[in-house]
PDB file of C-alpha atoms in Angstrom:
ATOM      1  CA  GLY A  24       9.419  10.831   7.442  1.00 52.00           C
ATOM      2  CA  GLU A  25      11.707   8.432   5.718  1.00 63.00           C
ATOM      3  CA  ASP A  26      11.784   8.482   1.917  1.00 85.00           C
ATOM      4  CA  VAL A  27      11.228   5.730  -0.598  1.00 91.00           C
ATOM      5  CA  GLU A  28      12.046   6.724  -4.165  1.00 93.00           C
ATOM      6  CA  GLN A  29      11.213   5.021  -7.442  1.00 94.00           C
ATOM      7  CA  SER A  30      11.291   6.041 -11.058  1.00 90.00           C
ATOM      8  CA  LEU A  31       7.791   6.871 -12.289  1.00 90.00           C
ATOM      9  CA  PHE A  32       7.673   5.080 -15.648  1.00 95.00           C
ATOM     10  CA  LEU A  33       9.159   2.068 -17.376  1.00 97.00           C
ATOM     11  CA  SER A  34       8.331   0.690 -20.810  1.00 97.00           C
ATOM     12  CA  VAL A  35       9.487  -2.715 -22.037  1.00 97.00           C
ATOM     13  CA  ARG A  36       8.654  -5.056 -24.885  1.00 97.00           C
ATOM     14  CA  GLU A  37       6.795  -8.283 -24.300  1.00 97.00           C
ATOM     15  CA  GLY A  38       9.227 -11.109 -23.626  1.00 97.00           C
ATOM     16  CA  ASP A  39      11.997  -8.831 -22.340  1.00 97.00           C
ATOM     17  CA  SER A  40      13.015  -8.551 -18.699  1.00 97.00           C
ATOM     18  CA  SER A  41      11.845  -5.588 -16.621  1.00 97.00           C
ATOM     19  CA  VAL A  42      13.867  -4.124 -13.785  1.00 97.00           C
ATOM     20  CA  ILE A  43      12.177  -1.717 -11.405  1.00 98.00           C
ATOM     21  CA  ASN A  44      14.441   0.081  -8.964  1.00 97.00           C
ATOM     22  CA  CYS A  45      13.824   1.594  -5.557  1.00 96.00           C
ATOM     23  CA  THR A  46      15.934   3.422  -3.005  1.00 96.00           C
ATOM     24  CA  TYR A  47      15.122   4.088   0.626  1.00 93.00           C
ATOM     25  CA  THR A  48      16.684   6.098   3.403  1.00 89.00           C
ATOM     26  CA  ASP A  49      15.678   4.352   6.631  1.00 83.00           C
ATOM     27  CA  SER A  50      18.674   2.332   7.793  1.00 81.00           C
ATOM     28  CA  SER A  51      16.467   0.493  10.312  1.00 81.00           C
ATOM     29  CA  SER A  52      14.233  -0.957   7.589  1.00 80.00           C
ATOM     30  CA  THR A  53      13.525  -4.562   8.418  1.00 82.00           C
ATOM     31  CA  TYR A  54      11.261  -5.685   5.609  1.00 87.00           C
ATOM     32  CA  LEU A  55      11.071  -4.445   2.038  1.00 92.00           C
ATOM     33  CA  TYR A  56       8.072  -5.120  -0.148  1.00 93.00           C
ATOM     34  CA  TRP A  57       6.867  -5.014  -3.706  1.00 96.00           C
ATOM     35  CA  TYR A  58       3.174  -4.487  -4.393  1.00 95.00           C
ATOM     36  CA  LYS A  59       1.341  -4.512  -7.735  1.00 96.00           C
ATOM     37  CA  GLN A  60      -1.668  -2.347  -8.511  1.00 94.00           C
ATOM     38  CA  GLU A  61      -3.755  -2.991 -11.592  1.00 92.00           C
ATOM     39  CA  PRO A  62      -6.040  -0.200 -12.871  1.00 86.00           C
ATOM     40  CA  GLY A  63      -8.843   0.610 -10.451  1.00 83.00           C
ATOM     41  CA  ALA A  64      -7.858  -2.095  -7.999  1.00 86.00           C
ATOM     42  CA  GLY A  65      -6.272  -2.349  -4.590  1.00 88.00           C
ATOM     43  CA  LEU A  66      -2.664  -3.310  -3.971  1.00 92.00           C
ATOM     44  CA  GLN A  67      -1.597  -6.915  -4.288  1.00 93.00           C
ATOM     45  CA  LEU A  68       1.464  -8.135  -2.446  1.00 92.00           C
ATOM     46  CA  LEU A  69       3.951  -9.621  -4.903  1.00 94.00           C
ATOM     47  CA  THR A  70       6.845 -10.458  -2.651  1.00 93.00           C
ATOM     48  CA  TYR A  71       8.876  -9.199   0.271  1.00 91.00           C
ATOM     49  CA  ILE A  72      12.413  -9.632   1.506  1.00 91.00           C
ATOM     50  CA  PHE A  73      13.868  -9.517   4.977  1.00 89.00           C
ATOM     51  CA  SER A  74      16.749  -7.119   5.393  1.00 87.00           C
ATOM     52  CA  ASN A  75      19.293  -9.841   6.174  1.00 87.00           C
ATOM     53  CA  MET A  76      18.758 -11.362   2.721  1.00 89.00           C
ATOM     54  CA  ASP A  77      20.268 -10.093  -0.506  1.00 92.00           C
ATOM     55  CA  MET A  78      18.164 -12.007  -2.994  1.00 95.00           C
ATOM     56  CA  LYS A  79      14.827 -13.729  -3.231  1.00 94.00           C
ATOM     57  CA  GLN A  80      13.414 -15.504  -6.264  1.00 95.00           C
ATOM     58  CA  ASP A  81       9.819 -16.508  -6.851  1.00 92.00           C
ATOM     59  CA  GLN A  82       9.029 -17.875 -10.311  1.00 94.00           C
ATOM     60  CA  ARG A  83       9.486 -14.951 -12.746  1.00 96.00           C
ATOM     61  CA  LEU A  84      10.226 -12.479  -9.971  1.00 96.00           C
ATOM     62  CA  THR A  85      13.682 -11.791  -8.539  1.00 97.00           C
ATOM     63  CA  VAL A  86      14.247  -9.299  -5.750  1.00 97.00           C
ATOM     64  CA  LEU A  87      17.732  -7.951  -5.122  1.00 97.00           C
ATOM     65  CA  LEU A  88      18.613  -5.999  -1.993  1.00 95.00           C
ATOM     66  CA  ASN A  89      21.780  -3.971  -1.513  1.00 94.00           C
ATOM     67  CA  LYS A  90      21.481  -2.968   2.106  1.00 92.00           C
ATOM     68  CA  LYS A  91      24.693  -0.950   2.092  1.00 92.00           C
ATOM     69  CA  ASP A  92      23.390   1.280  -0.703  1.00 93.00           C
ATOM     70  CA  LYS A  93      19.745   0.999   0.450  1.00 93.00           C
ATOM     71  CA  HIS A  94      18.750  -0.137  -3.025  1.00 95.00           C
ATOM     72  CA  LEU A  95      16.029  -2.622  -3.877  1.00 95.00           C
ATOM     73  CA  SER A  96      15.129  -3.933  -7.300  1.00 97.00           C
ATOM     74  CA  LEU A  97      12.421  -6.121  -8.784  1.00 98.00           C
ATOM     75  CA  ARG A  98      13.213  -8.062 -11.920  1.00 98.00           C
ATOM     76  CA  ILE A  99      10.378  -9.594 -13.917  1.00 97.00           C
ATOM     77  CA  ALA A 100      11.562 -12.190 -16.413  1.00 97.00           C
ATOM     78  CA  ASP A 101       9.727 -12.761 -19.709  1.00 97.00           C
ATOM     79  CA  THR A 102       7.480  -9.755 -19.129  1.00 97.00           C
ATOM     80  CA  GLN A 103       3.919 -10.176 -20.378  1.00 97.00           C
ATOM     81  CA  THR A 104       1.236  -7.609 -21.255  1.00 95.00           C
ATOM     82  CA  GLY A 105      -0.609  -8.708 -18.111  1.00 94.00           C
ATOM     83  CA  ASP A 106       2.311  -7.402 -16.080  1.00 96.00           C
ATOM     84  CA  SER A 107       1.390  -3.837 -17.065  1.00 96.00           C
ATOM     85  CA  ALA A 108       0.520  -2.137 -13.770  1.00 96.00           C
ATOM     86  CA  ILE A 109       1.885   0.187 -11.132  1.00 95.00           C
ATOM     87  CA  TYR A 110       4.525  -1.357  -8.884  1.00 97.00           C
ATOM     88  CA  PHE A 111       5.053   0.019  -5.407  1.00 95.00           C
ATOM     89  CA  CYS A 112       8.136  -0.394  -3.303  1.00 95.00           C
ATOM     90  CA  ALA A 113       7.601  -0.192   0.473  1.00 92.00           C
ATOM     91  CA  GLU A 114       9.635  -0.562   3.629  1.00 90.00           C
ATOM     92  CA  SER A 115       8.897  -1.071   7.289  1.00 84.00           C
ATOM     93  CA  SER A 116      10.953  -1.169  10.439  1.00 75.00           C
ATOM     94  CA  ASN A 117      10.345  -2.917  13.738  1.00 65.00           C
ATOM     95  CA  SER A 118       9.603   0.438  15.344  1.00 64.00           C
ATOM     96  CA  GLY A 119       7.122   1.517  12.695  1.00 67.00           C
ATOM     97  CA  TYR A 120       3.404   0.850  12.700  1.00 73.00           C
ATOM     98  CA  ALA A 121       2.881   1.211   8.984  1.00 79.00           C
ATOM     99  CA  LEU A 122       4.598   0.659   5.685  1.00 85.00           C
ATOM    100  CA  ASN A 123       6.234   3.602   3.968  1.00 87.00           C
ATOM    101  CA  PHE A 124       5.517   3.532   0.232  1.00 90.00           C
ATOM    102  CA  GLY A 125       7.188   4.969  -2.820  1.00 92.00           C
ATOM    103  CA  LYS A 126       5.091   6.768  -5.435  1.00 91.00           C
ATOM    104  CA  GLY A 127       4.955   3.754  -7.692  1.00 93.00           C
ATOM    105  CA  THR A 128       6.462   2.850 -11.065  1.00 95.00           C
ATOM    106  CA  SER A 129       4.071   2.518 -13.994  1.00 95.00           C
ATOM    107  CA  LEU A 130       5.177  -0.429 -16.092  1.00 97.00           C
ATOM    108  CA  LEU A 131       3.934  -0.527 -19.684  1.00 97.00           C
ATOM    109  CA  VAL A 132       4.495  -3.719 -21.630  1.00 97.00           C
ATOM    110  CA  THR A 133       4.147  -3.334 -25.391  1.00 95.00           C
ATOM    111  CA  PRO A 134       3.581  -6.205 -27.837  1.00 91.00           C
TER     112      PRO A 134
ATOM    113  CA  SER B   5      -8.142 -17.404   5.771  1.00 81.00           C
ATOM    114  CA  GLN B   6      -8.304 -13.684   6.292  1.00 83.00           C
ATOM    115  CA  THR B   7     -10.306 -11.328   4.110  1.00 90.00           C
ATOM    116  CA  ILE B   8     -10.774  -7.589   4.023  1.00 94.00           C
ATOM    117  CA  HIS B   9     -13.676  -5.720   2.506  1.00 95.00           C
ATOM    118  CA  GLN B  10     -14.399  -2.057   2.121  1.00 96.00           C
ATOM    119  CA  TRP B  11     -17.398  -0.198   0.755  1.00 95.00           C
ATOM    120  CA  PRO B  12     -18.745   1.553  -1.103  1.00 96.00           C
ATOM    121  CA  ALA B  13     -16.517   0.859  -4.083  1.00 94.00           C
ATOM    122  CA  THR B  14     -17.309   4.183  -5.745  1.00 95.00           C
ATOM    123  CA  LEU B  15     -19.163   7.294  -4.724  1.00 95.00           C
ATOM    124  CA  VAL B  16     -19.689  10.825  -5.962  1.00 97.00           C
ATOM    125  CA  GLN B  17     -20.377  13.379  -3.271  1.00 97.00           C
ATOM    126  CA  PRO B  18     -20.980  17.138  -3.393  1.00 97.00           C
ATOM    127  CA  VAL B  19     -18.676  19.539  -1.609  1.00 97.00           C
ATOM    128  CA  GLY B  20     -19.757  20.008   1.991  1.00 97.00           C
ATOM    129  CA  SER B  21     -21.523  16.656   2.278  1.00 97.00           C
ATOM    130  CA  PRO B  22     -20.545  14.010   4.856  1.00 97.00           C
ATOM    131  CA  LEU B  23     -18.565  10.858   4.156  1.00 97.00           C
ATOM    132  CA  SER B  24     -18.491   7.391   5.635  1.00 97.00           C
ATOM    133  CA  LEU B  25     -16.303   4.606   4.269  1.00 97.00           C
ATOM    134  CA  GLU B  26     -16.385   1.265   6.034  1.00 97.00           C
ATOM    135  CA  CYS B  27     -13.871  -1.514   6.228  1.00 97.00           C
ATOM    136  CA  THR B  28     -14.088  -4.908   7.889  1.00 97.00           C
ATOM    137  CA  VAL B  29     -11.583  -7.698   8.326  1.00 96.00           C
ATOM    138  CA  GLU B  30     -12.495 -11.345   8.812  1.00 94.00           C
ATOM    139  CA  GLY B  31     -10.480 -14.292  10.000  1.00 91.00           C
ATOM    140  CA  THR B  32      -8.158 -12.548  12.438  1.00 89.00           C
ATOM    141  CA  SER B  33      -8.343 -10.772  15.771  1.00 88.00           C
ATOM    142  CA  ASN B  34      -6.820  -7.548  17.056  1.00 90.00           C
ATOM    143  CA  PRO B  35      -5.285  -6.555  13.734  1.00 91.00           C
ATOM    144  CA  ASN B  36      -3.574  -3.265  13.033  1.00 92.00           C
ATOM    145  CA  LEU B  37      -5.858  -1.325  10.690  1.00 94.00           C
ATOM    146  CA  TYR B  38      -4.954   1.429   8.255  1.00 94.00           C
ATOM    147  CA  TRP B  39      -6.499   3.989   5.944  1.00 95.00           C
ATOM    148  CA  TYR B  40      -4.395   5.149   3.006  1.00 93.00           C
ATOM    149  CA  ARG B  41      -5.276   7.635   0.297  1.00 93.00           C
ATOM    150  CA  GLN B  42      -3.933   7.503  -3.210  1.00 90.00           C
ATOM    151  CA  ALA B  43      -4.253  10.778  -5.077  1.00 80.00           C
ATOM    152  CA  ALA B  44      -3.293  10.968  -8.726  1.00 73.00           C
ATOM    153  CA  GLY B  45       0.482  10.980  -9.155  1.00 66.00           C
ATOM    154  CA  ARG B  46       1.170  11.146  -5.430  1.00 68.00           C
ATOM    155  CA  GLY B  47       1.547   7.549  -4.364  1.00 81.00           C
ATOM    156  CA  LEU B  48       0.120   6.242  -1.117  1.00 87.00           C
ATOM    157  CA  GLN B  49      -0.393   8.533   1.829  1.00 88.00           C
ATOM    158  CA  LEU B  50      -1.059   7.058   5.269  1.00 90.00           C
ATOM    159  CA  LEU B  51      -4.034   8.825   6.846  1.00 93.00           C
ATOM    160  CA  PHE B  52      -4.835   6.856  10.009  1.00 94.00           C
ATOM    161  CA  TYR B  53      -3.825   3.688  11.756  1.00 92.00           C
ATOM    162  CA  SER B  54      -5.242   1.828  14.712  1.00 93.00           C
ATOM    163  CA  VAL B  55      -3.651  -0.780  16.948  1.00 90.00           C
ATOM    164  CA  GLY B  56      -6.825  -1.540  18.909  1.00 91.00           C
ATOM    165  CA  ILE B  57     -10.463  -0.649  19.558  1.00 93.00           C
ATOM    166  CA  GLY B  58     -10.851   3.065  20.095  1.00 90.00           C
ATOM    167  CA  GLN B  59      -7.147   3.724  19.427  1.00 92.00           C
ATOM    168  CA  ILE B  60      -6.633   5.986  16.424  1.00 93.00           C
ATOM    169  CA  SER B  61      -3.455   7.688  15.298  1.00 91.00           C
ATOM    170  CA  SER B  62      -3.588  10.415  12.691  1.00 89.00           C
ATOM    171  CA  GLU B  63      -0.674  10.909  10.352  1.00 83.00           C
ATOM    172  CA  VAL B  64      -1.913  13.907   8.405  1.00 80.00           C
ATOM    173  CA  PRO B  65      -4.001  16.799   9.762  1.00 68.00           C
ATOM    174  CA  GLN B  66      -7.116  17.246   7.663  1.00 80.00           C
ATOM    175  CA  ASN B  67     -10.879  17.287   7.763  1.00 89.00           C
ATOM    176  CA  LEU B  68     -11.103  13.495   7.852  1.00 94.00           C
ATOM    177  CA  SER B  69     -11.473  11.328  10.945  1.00 95.00           C
ATOM    178  CA  ALA B  70     -11.378   7.618  11.684  1.00 96.00           C
ATOM    179  CA  SER B  71     -13.033   5.400  14.237  1.00 96.00           C
ATOM    180  CA  ARG B  72     -12.724   1.791  15.306  1.00 97.00           C
ATOM    181  CA  PRO B  73     -15.937   0.845  17.084  1.00 95.00           C
ATOM    182  CA  GLN B  74     -15.235  -2.888  16.913  1.00 95.00           C
ATOM    183  CA  ASP B  75     -12.071  -4.977  16.740  1.00 95.00           C
ATOM    184  CA  ARG B  76     -12.296  -5.641  13.012  1.00 95.00           C
ATOM    185  CA  GLN B  77     -14.144  -2.560  11.828  1.00 97.00           C
ATOM    186  CA  PHE B  78     -12.513   0.653  10.703  1.00 97.00           C
ATOM    187  CA  ILE B  79     -14.481   3.676   9.505  1.00 97.00           C
ATOM    188  CA  LEU B  80     -13.269   6.762   7.667  1.00 97.00           C
ATOM    189  CA  SER B  81     -15.490   9.824   8.007  1.00 97.00           C
ATOM    190  CA  SER B  82     -15.817  13.462   7.192  1.00 96.00           C
ATOM    191  CA  LYS B  83     -18.416  15.985   8.271  1.00 96.00           C
ATOM    192  CA  LYS B  84     -17.870  18.252   5.259  1.00 96.00           C
ATOM    193  CA  LEU B  85     -16.015  17.079   2.179  1.00 96.00           C
ATOM    194  CA  LEU B  86     -13.623  19.278   0.219  1.00 95.00           C
ATOM    195  CA  LEU B  87     -12.731  18.996  -3.457  1.00 94.00           C
ATOM    196  CA  SER B  88      -9.227  17.998  -2.401  1.00 91.00           C
ATOM    197  CA  ASP B  89     -10.613  14.924  -0.634  1.00 93.00           C
ATOM    198  CA  SER B  90     -11.153  13.229  -3.999  1.00 92.00           C
ATOM    199  CA  GLY B  91      -9.034  10.141  -4.444  1.00 92.00           C
ATOM    200  CA  PHE B  92      -8.749   6.407  -4.048  1.00 94.00           C
ATOM    201  CA  TYR B  93      -9.044   5.286  -0.429  1.00 96.00           C
ATOM    202  CA  LEU B  94      -7.534   2.013   0.644  1.00 95.00           C
ATOM    203  CA  CYS B  95      -8.149   0.156   3.855  1.00 96.00           C
ATOM    204  CA  ALA B  96      -5.504  -2.297   4.978  1.00 94.00           C
ATOM    205  CA  TRP B  97      -4.736  -4.658   7.842  1.00 93.00           C
ATOM    206  CA  ARG B  98      -1.663  -6.177   9.389  1.00 90.00           C
ATOM    207  CA  LYS B  99      -1.331  -8.960  11.900  1.00 84.00           C
ATOM    208  CA  ASP B 100       0.881  -7.004  14.279  1.00 69.00           C
ATOM    209  CA  ASN B 101       3.769  -4.550  14.423  1.00 59.00           C
ATOM    210  CA  SER B 102       6.536  -7.062  13.908  1.00 58.00           C
ATOM    211  CA  GLY B 103       7.028  -6.491  10.222  1.00 53.00           C
ATOM    212  CA  ASN B 104       4.387  -8.778   8.828  1.00 68.00           C
ATOM    213  CA  THR B 105       2.805  -7.866   5.559  1.00 82.00           C
ATOM    214  CA  ILE B 106       0.023  -5.332   5.083  1.00 87.00           C
ATOM    215  CA  TYR B 107      -2.927  -6.579   3.057  1.00 91.00           C
ATOM    216  CA  PHE B 108      -5.170  -4.191   1.197  1.00 93.00           C
ATOM    217  CA  GLY B 109      -8.860  -3.992   0.453  1.00 94.00           C
ATOM    218  CA  GLU B 110     -10.279  -3.361  -2.978  1.00 93.00           C
ATOM    219  CA  GLY B 111     -10.328   0.405  -2.573  1.00 94.00           C
ATOM    220  CA  SER B 112     -13.018   3.086  -2.708  1.00 95.00           C
ATOM    221  CA  TRP B 113     -13.099   5.769  -5.391  1.00 94.00           C
ATOM    222  CA  LEU B 114     -14.329   9.083  -4.025  1.00 95.00           C
ATOM    223  CA  THR B 115     -15.087  11.984  -6.342  1.00 95.00           C
ATOM    224  CA  VAL B 116     -16.076  15.238  -4.696  1.00 95.00           C
ATOM    225  CA  VAL B 117     -17.918  17.572  -7.066  1.00 97.00           C
TER     226      VAL B 117
END
């Protein structure tokens, strides 16, 4: 199947910005998503972007999409300790029934 | 508003025992339903999806099976569990195939001993 790749770990200091990167291979991807998973919990949708957009901002979250390079990023401004979690990138296409997920990036925010 | 629930939240089962995880969705009709498994360090693996009652598609061959006896009920089963079946199982739903978001349940921790 199509691949979604993310780095596995990221550590930042409280108050700094975090940038989590993701690459995908499916050129027919229509929607791209970011999910957050806190320890022992299900996945919570953070935000998503349609493939004809290149940026979406929602409070402290900024999503950037480079469709040519098939690169998606999630920037978290003023990162807090409560942002420590696993962040999953996912993509879907109009022909697909399910989302295709990356392996997740573990974000650790240190005081 | 729509809600999704799955249970049990945690269970410990011996090798060779059966399994039944249940998932229900409220507040919508004819959703797409999914079972994912999250094993340690391996991200999310799609196991089954269903676009309607009695319609099940399997993504990964294994000793698990799924059933959809009612429109908003999705069940994950096994007749004989293996150690490798341990993991975090997530049920999810989606309004349709047009790219709308998938929403997840709380997850079920399965430990096979």
